[in-house]
Amino acid sequence: MSISKSEIEKQLINITRAFFKELQAERALQAITLDASLERELGMDSLGKVELFDRIEKNFAIKLPEKAMIDAESLRDLVKVIEHSDSSSAQHKKSRTVLTVTESEALDLSSAKNLAEVLLAHAENDPERPHIYLQNEKGEEQIIRYGQLADEAKHVARGIRNRGILPGETVAIMLPTSDAFFYCYCGILLAGAVPVPIYPPFRPDRIEEYAKREAKILQNAQARLLITFSRAEILSNILQTFIPSLKDVVTFKNLRTTKGDLPSVTTESDDPALIQYTSGSTGDPKGVLLTHKNMLTNIRSIGKAVPIKPTDVVVSWLPLYHDMGLMSWLASFYFGIPLTILSPITFLTRPEQWLWAIHYHRATLSGGPNFAYELCVKKINPKDLEGLDLSSWRFAFNGAEAINPKTLERFSKRFAEYGFNPESFAPVYGLAESTVALTFPKEKRRPRIDKIQRKYFETENKAVPIKSPTDKDFLEFIGCGLAMPEHSIRIVDDNENVLADRMIGNIQFNGPSSMQGYFNNPAATQKAYRNGWWDSGDTGYLVEGEIFIIGRKKDLIIKAGRNLYPEEVEEVVTQLASIRKGCVVAFGVNDPNLGTEKLVVVAETYQLNKEDRQQIRAEIIDNMAISLGIPPDVVVLVPPRTIPKTSSGKLQRSACKDAYIKGKLTRQPLPAKLQMIKLALMSLTKKILSWLSYFGKLCYTLYVSIIALITIPIIWLMLFLLPTKPARLLSRFWARNFFRLSGCPLKIKGKENLTKHSPMIFVANHTSYSDALLLLSILPANALFIGKKEVLTMPIIKTFVKKLGFLTVDRLDFSKNLENKNSIEEHVRQGNSIAIFPEGTFTYATGLRPFKLGAFTIAVETNTPICPIAIHGTRFILRGDNFLCKPHSIKINIGDPIAPKEKNWSDIIKLHTIVRTEIAKHCGEPVIDIISTGPVVD
């Protein structure tokens, strides 16, 4: 660029001053310097950056690189970028060839049981078929074909297995939109592990907040591996300190390996396929646990509702860690239709590129939240739309946040001249708890806008239509369609009574896409599950089966007998010029003195002057009194970037309310460097404590090893000298005293149940290598253990197994192996009890895993009672693949024996459910698939 550096600096200062002067931002105007932090000192968020960068580009006739949106912390950083910018890049590329998609025979995947099968089927059927067009900020595209995706996924799967990650364990993906994300996600599936996509960093001024939030999510997910990118490795190493489950932090390049065998994994349709953390996950992380069946059913239902055609083309810029973005990819992946992907930053900085991608690829399906359409209306320069053709756009989905009817109207009007058909708009409703999609318009039409009378809405919870088009006191809501095939939706009151049409209440849903529960959070799961229905947390009403969404139930404000929804209050306040757009939160705070809730409004403003703030408060009160007929009780004006938002940019009303109550709302965060120092000190403290803990465990493990080295050879020798029955009694005596000498006291409840019947089938949960030794110490001498045949290859242990007459099988689900099953049944008929761990194995992750049916099948066919045994505490002693021990008390709850009643399949399932429910009550760990096991049986 020919302009001098000093002139660039001068113009940048002037542009920034003009920008903040328009906003009447006295605080920011006083702070403007070349080195002032755009975010921390000037209070500029991502949308503010978009506006400022747009002005800079117009002034210098350049296009700033997308990277500058993330990296530029000050105007001085932008000076360097502008110096090296090429003004020729300001012209939008329009020379690209418009792609034409021809109809081809769709691959029948209706019998696929899991997503890995889908990948391998596409790769085998047509490996050269283009799957993803990954677009960068310049519009250049990297094509990922199905064969390439499968090959790279196999390299990742090998790397995962080489790092000791077992099937069923969780692997977190903290990556931006990139080819590595797709390879890693598919590789995790091929390895039989469970992907956990999480929000990648990051805002520099919120690094401490980010680290704490992600650490809580990773802890809740019990992540064993974190895949990230090199720039995040420093933060990731800090995170690793706080997450005991985490074995390793790797990049895609470090993980990828071409050596070794591809893991051989059998993945069933009911196995976990994803843990999707909701964007508002903070202090109480809620990870939606979905199976392959959940996800495939949702994708297939979407295919029927749209319906999807072989000639369809998808464009998406939505974040891949968000349910809507992830499922946009996976639906395209399943149906074999091409998908063009842009990064969220590309869309935010250049929203026109979304529309041009639709134009170039003749896309038929694309969508986003309401703000995306609003951004297109407000930010795109008409010069950047010359030649644009949107006539191919068949469905423009609008969901994931509140839908504003005025936005749909403005977008339709603005882009009609570019071929956009208003009937293409498809307002939809979905949530992660239903995989993603729940309702869809029955037919292609203009959006259905329902105008209802405010009076009945606020006082009687009724959606009564306006009497005349001239009525002014009304509210508008958008129809979001009918429940998808095989899914149901209903409206109920707080007592679970189903409500009639146009009565406002709680939205509940069910169907095969419904989640299995919140991972490792049974309290949240039980709270959301209501007699076969899931509570969405949203309120709304139905009209002839079509859903109209009002808002989040927890955000409802009850003031003087009126039901106020915060969205409407916030819309009124945000209309003021001095208030930052999209940065207003309204909530209610209980006031015992008033006997009702106080209405609190928190709004961000750039204004610093005390007199100006008083004027703004007066304007807010006046506007609300006129528009809503009710003034706020409290108005809190805060600096920019104060109101908490989720990773996807949604307002966090609950977090804002909590900060207000605790007096932390106006507290400014520490500078980024101090936050890093604070985190480093916390990490160091944690490491020191971890080292001390490690040393303590090491000493304890040596102590236990000495006990074992002294006693095991004696017992091992005596086994050769004694008959089987005395050998079993001796082993039982030794096992019991081993726990006593190890400082692990046993507390047994229901011991009398062990001898109520003979023979019996003893069924216990499995949490540690020490569980078998524990059962050996308490079970009757005639109890035979069932174990995997692999134990016969283990030194010492194989001697115990053979001498004590224990049984080994090829598979623990021996109901599928006739020879093993017949052998076990014969031992039972001879009067021997058997002991089985129906989970088959255990992993590092806490939780009661699904039970295999072998034990229950034999119980029914031999008419033998089952005795449920719940073990709690052994996971603390010796966990997963960690061979360092620590002392801990052990609780054992022995339930009443449960006898089968009939010899049929339904009795096997009933017995399975009753026993698992009984063990779940006392094992002290969450049930991993709490819903899929069926209702609790009393």
PDB file of N, CA, C and O in Angstrom, residues 63-94:
ATOM      1  N   LYS A  63      -9.731  -5.445   1.481  1.00  0.00           N
ATOM      2  CA  LYS A  63     -10.480  -6.465   2.210  1.00  0.00           C
ATOM      3  C   LYS A  63      -9.574  -6.985   3.319  1.00  0.00           C
ATOM      4  O   LYS A  63      -8.520  -7.558   3.050  1.00  0.00           O
ATOM      5  N   LEU A  64      -9.953  -6.760   4.555  1.00  0.00           N
ATOM      6  CA  LEU A  64      -9.168  -7.248   5.681  1.00  0.00           C
ATOM      7  C   LEU A  64      -9.280  -8.767   5.761  1.00  0.00           C
ATOM      8  O   LEU A  64     -10.369  -9.314   5.557  1.00  0.00           O
ATOM      9  N   PRO A  65      -8.194  -9.448   6.072  1.00  0.00           N
ATOM     10  CA  PRO A  65      -8.278 -10.911   6.195  1.00  0.00           C
ATOM     11  C   PRO A  65      -9.131 -11.317   7.385  1.00  0.00           C
ATOM     12  O   PRO A  65      -9.203 -10.608   8.394  1.00  0.00           O
ATOM     13  N   GLU A  66      -9.794 -12.456   7.220  1.00  0.00           N
ATOM     14  CA  GLU A  66     -10.651 -12.975   8.281  1.00  0.00           C
ATOM     15  C   GLU A  66      -9.895 -13.130   9.601  1.00  0.00           C
ATOM     16  O   GLU A  66     -10.434 -12.898  10.682  1.00  0.00           O
ATOM     17  N   LYS A  67      -8.621 -13.486   9.500  1.00  0.00           N
ATOM     18  CA  LYS A  67      -7.794 -13.706  10.673  1.00  0.00           C
ATOM     19  C   LYS A  67      -7.705 -12.460  11.543  1.00  0.00           C
ATOM     20  O   LYS A  67      -7.538 -12.539  12.762  1.00  0.00           O
ATOM     21  N   ALA A  68      -7.804 -11.275  10.914  1.00  0.00           N
ATOM     22  CA  ALA A  68      -7.700 -10.030  11.668  1.00  0.00           C
ATOM     23  C   ALA A  68      -8.841  -9.886  12.665  1.00  0.00           C
ATOM     24  O   ALA A  68      -8.683  -9.280  13.728  1.00  0.00           O
ATOM     25  N   MET A  69     -10.013 -10.442  12.325  1.00  0.00           N
ATOM     26  CA  MET A  69     -11.156 -10.379  13.243  1.00  0.00           C
ATOM     27  C   MET A  69     -10.824 -11.063  14.567  1.00  0.00           C
ATOM     28  O   MET A  69     -11.243 -10.624  15.638  1.00  0.00           O
ATOM     29  N   ILE A  70     -10.048 -12.128  14.515  1.00  0.00           N
ATOM     30  CA  ILE A  70      -9.705 -12.886  15.713  1.00  0.00           C
ATOM     31  C   ILE A  70      -8.462 -12.325  16.386  1.00  0.00           C
ATOM     32  O   ILE A  70      -8.407 -12.147  17.597  1.00  0.00           O
ATOM     33  N   ASP A  71      -7.434 -12.006  15.558  1.00  0.00           N
ATOM     34  CA  ASP A  71      -6.119 -11.706  16.114  1.00  0.00           C
ATOM     35  C   ASP A  71      -5.928 -10.253  16.525  1.00  0.00           C
ATOM     36  O   ASP A  71      -5.150  -9.965  17.441  1.00  0.00           O
ATOM     37  N   ALA A  72      -6.565  -9.324  15.819  1.00  0.00           N
ATOM     38  CA  ALA A  72      -6.314  -7.902  16.079  1.00  0.00           C
ATOM     39  C   ALA A  72      -6.844  -7.497  17.457  1.00  0.00           C
ATOM     40  O   ALA A  72      -8.044  -7.537  17.702  1.00  0.00           O
ATOM     41  N   GLU A  73      -5.937  -7.114  18.325  1.00  0.00           N
ATOM     42  CA  GLU A  73      -6.341  -6.684  19.668  1.00  0.00           C
ATOM     43  C   GLU A  73      -6.338  -5.177  19.810  1.00  0.00           C
ATOM     44  O   GLU A  73      -6.883  -4.633  20.770  1.00  0.00           O
ATOM     45  N   SER A  74      -5.706  -4.481  18.863  1.00  0.00           N
ATOM     46  CA  SER A  74      -5.609  -3.019  18.956  1.00  0.00           C
ATOM     47  C   SER A  74      -5.550  -2.437  17.553  1.00  0.00           C
ATOM     48  O   SER A  74      -5.375  -3.154  16.551  1.00  0.00           O
ATOM     49  N   LEU A  75      -5.665  -1.103  17.457  1.00  0.00           N
ATOM     50  CA  LEU A  75      -5.543  -0.435  16.161  1.00  0.00           C
ATOM     51  C   LEU A  75      -4.134  -0.596  15.597  1.00  0.00           C
ATOM     52  O   LEU A  75      -3.955  -0.643  14.376  1.00  0.00           O
ATOM     53  N   ARG A  76      -3.138  -0.689  16.470  1.00  0.00           N
ATOM     54  CA  ARG A  76      -1.769  -0.868  15.985  1.00  0.00           C
ATOM     55  C   ARG A  76      -1.634  -2.197  15.234  1.00  0.00           C
ATOM     56  O   ARG A  76      -0.906  -2.294  14.234  1.00  0.00           O
ATOM     57  N   ASP A  77      -2.334  -3.223  15.717  1.00  0.00           N
ATOM     58  CA  ASP A  77      -2.326  -4.501  14.999  1.00  0.00           C
ATOM     59  C   ASP A  77      -2.926  -4.339  13.609  1.00  0.00           C
ATOM     60  O   ASP A  77      -2.457  -4.943  12.632  1.00  0.00           O
ATOM     61  N   LEU A  78      -3.967  -3.507  13.509  1.00  0.00           N
ATOM     62  CA  LEU A  78      -4.619  -3.292  12.225  1.00  0.00           C
ATOM     63  C   LEU A  78      -3.738  -2.496  11.270  1.00  0.00           C
ATOM     64  O   LEU A  78      -3.817  -2.669  10.049  1.00  0.00           O
ATOM     65  N   VAL A  79      -2.898  -1.615  11.810  1.00  0.00           N
ATOM     66  CA  VAL A  79      -1.971  -0.862  10.959  1.00  0.00           C
ATOM     67  C   VAL A  79      -1.088  -1.823  10.175  1.00  0.00           C
ATOM     68  O   VAL A  79      -0.900  -1.688   8.959  1.00  0.00           O
ATOM     69  N   LYS A  80      -0.572  -2.841  10.864  1.00  0.00           N
ATOM     70  CA  LYS A  80       0.290  -3.823  10.223  1.00  0.00           C
ATOM     71  C   LYS A  80      -0.459  -4.591   9.141  1.00  0.00           C
ATOM     72  O   LYS A  80       0.079  -4.882   8.067  1.00  0.00           O
ATOM     73  N   VAL A  81      -1.723  -4.922   9.434  1.00  0.00           N
ATOM     74  CA  VAL A  81      -2.523  -5.666   8.462  1.00  0.00           C
ATOM     75  C   VAL A  81      -2.782  -4.817   7.219  1.00  0.00           C
ATOM     76  O   VAL A  81      -2.653  -5.291   6.079  1.00  0.00           O
ATOM     77  N   ILE A  82      -3.120  -3.544   7.436  1.00  0.00           N
ATOM     78  CA  ILE A  82      -3.441  -2.652   6.314  1.00  0.00           C
ATOM     79  C   ILE A  82      -2.214  -2.414   5.444  1.00  0.00           C
ATOM     80  O   ILE A  82      -2.304  -2.358   4.203  1.00  0.00           O
ATOM     81  N   GLU A  83      -1.050  -2.295   6.067  1.00  0.00           N
ATOM     82  CA  GLU A  83       0.186  -2.074   5.317  1.00  0.00           C
ATOM     83  C   GLU A  83       0.449  -3.177   4.301  1.00  0.00           C
ATOM     84  O   GLU A  83       1.005  -2.947   3.235  1.00  0.00           O
ATOM     85  N   HIS A  84       0.056  -4.392   4.638  1.00  0.00           N
ATOM     86  CA  HIS A  84       0.349  -5.535   3.779  1.00  0.00           C
ATOM     87  C   HIS A  84      -0.876  -6.000   2.980  1.00  0.00           C
ATOM     88  O   HIS A  84      -0.869  -7.078   2.396  1.00  0.00           O
ATOM     89  N   SER A  85      -1.936  -5.205   2.981  1.00  0.00           N
ATOM     90  CA  SER A  85      -3.149  -5.585   2.259  1.00  0.00           C
ATOM     91  C   SER A  85      -3.059  -5.150   0.804  1.00  0.00           C
ATOM     92  O   SER A  85      -2.460  -4.120   0.472  1.00  0.00           O
ATOM     93  N   ASP A  86      -3.678  -5.946  -0.042  1.00  0.00           N
ATOM     94  CA  ASP A  86      -3.708  -5.662  -1.474  1.00  0.00           C
ATOM     95  C   ASP A  86      -5.080  -5.124  -1.831  1.00  0.00           C
ATOM     96  O   ASP A  86      -6.096  -5.802  -1.643  1.00  0.00           O
ATOM     97  N   SER A  87      -5.126  -3.914  -2.367  1.00  0.00           N
ATOM     98  CA  SER A  87      -6.420  -3.302  -2.674  1.00  0.00           C
ATOM     99  C   SER A  87      -7.179  -4.065  -3.743  1.00  0.00           C
ATOM    100  O   SER A  87      -8.393  -3.982  -3.836  1.00  0.00           O
ATOM    101  N   SER A  88      -6.476  -4.846  -4.545  1.00  0.00           N
ATOM    102  CA  SER A  88      -7.170  -5.604  -5.596  1.00  0.00           C
ATOM    103  C   SER A  88      -8.089  -6.662  -5.020  1.00  0.00           C
ATOM    104  O   SER A  88      -9.019  -7.120  -5.674  1.00  0.00           O
ATOM    105  N   SER A  89      -7.810  -7.059  -3.767  1.00  0.00           N
ATOM    106  CA  SER A  89      -8.642  -8.091  -3.151  1.00  0.00           C
ATOM    107  C   SER A  89     -10.001  -7.580  -2.756  1.00  0.00           C
ATOM    108  O   SER A  89     -10.841  -8.313  -2.308  1.00  0.00           O
ATOM    109  N   ALA A  90     -10.216  -6.270  -2.966  1.00  0.00           N
ATOM    110  CA  ALA A  90     -11.509  -5.713  -2.583  1.00  0.00           C
ATOM    111  C   ALA A  90     -12.613  -6.161  -3.522  1.00  0.00           C
ATOM    112  O   ALA A  90     -13.783  -6.104  -3.196  1.00  0.00           O
ATOM    113  N   GLN A  91     -12.232  -6.596  -4.728  1.00  0.00           N
ATOM    114  CA  GLN A  91     -13.253  -7.033  -5.674  1.00  0.00           C
ATOM    115  C   GLN A  91     -13.677  -8.462  -5.388  1.00  0.00           C
ATOM    116  O   GLN A  91     -12.844  -9.353  -5.280  1.00  0.00           O
ATOM    117  N   HIS A  92     -14.966  -8.667  -5.282  1.00  0.00           N
ATOM    118  CA  HIS A  92     -15.483 -10.011  -5.011  1.00  0.00           C
ATOM    119  C   HIS A  92     -15.319 -10.883  -6.249  1.00  0.00           C
ATOM    120  O   HIS A  92     -15.596 -10.456  -7.366  1.00  0.00           O
ATOM    121  N   LYS A  93     -14.846 -12.077  -6.052  1.00  0.00           N
ATOM    122  CA  LYS A  93     -14.668 -13.001  -7.172  1.00  0.00           C
ATOM    123  C   LYS A  93     -16.022 -13.438  -7.716  1.00  0.00           C
ATOM    124  O   LYS A  93     -16.824 -13.992  -6.984  1.00  0.00           O
ATOM    125  N   LYS A  94     -16.255 -13.196  -9.001  1.00  0.00           N
ATOM    126  CA  LYS A  94     -17.496 -13.642  -9.608  1.00  0.00           C
ATOM    127  C   LYS A  94     -17.222 -14.517 -10.831  1.00  0.00           C
ATOM    128  O   LYS A  94     -18.095 -14.788 -11.619  1.00  0.00           O
TER     129      LYS A  94
END
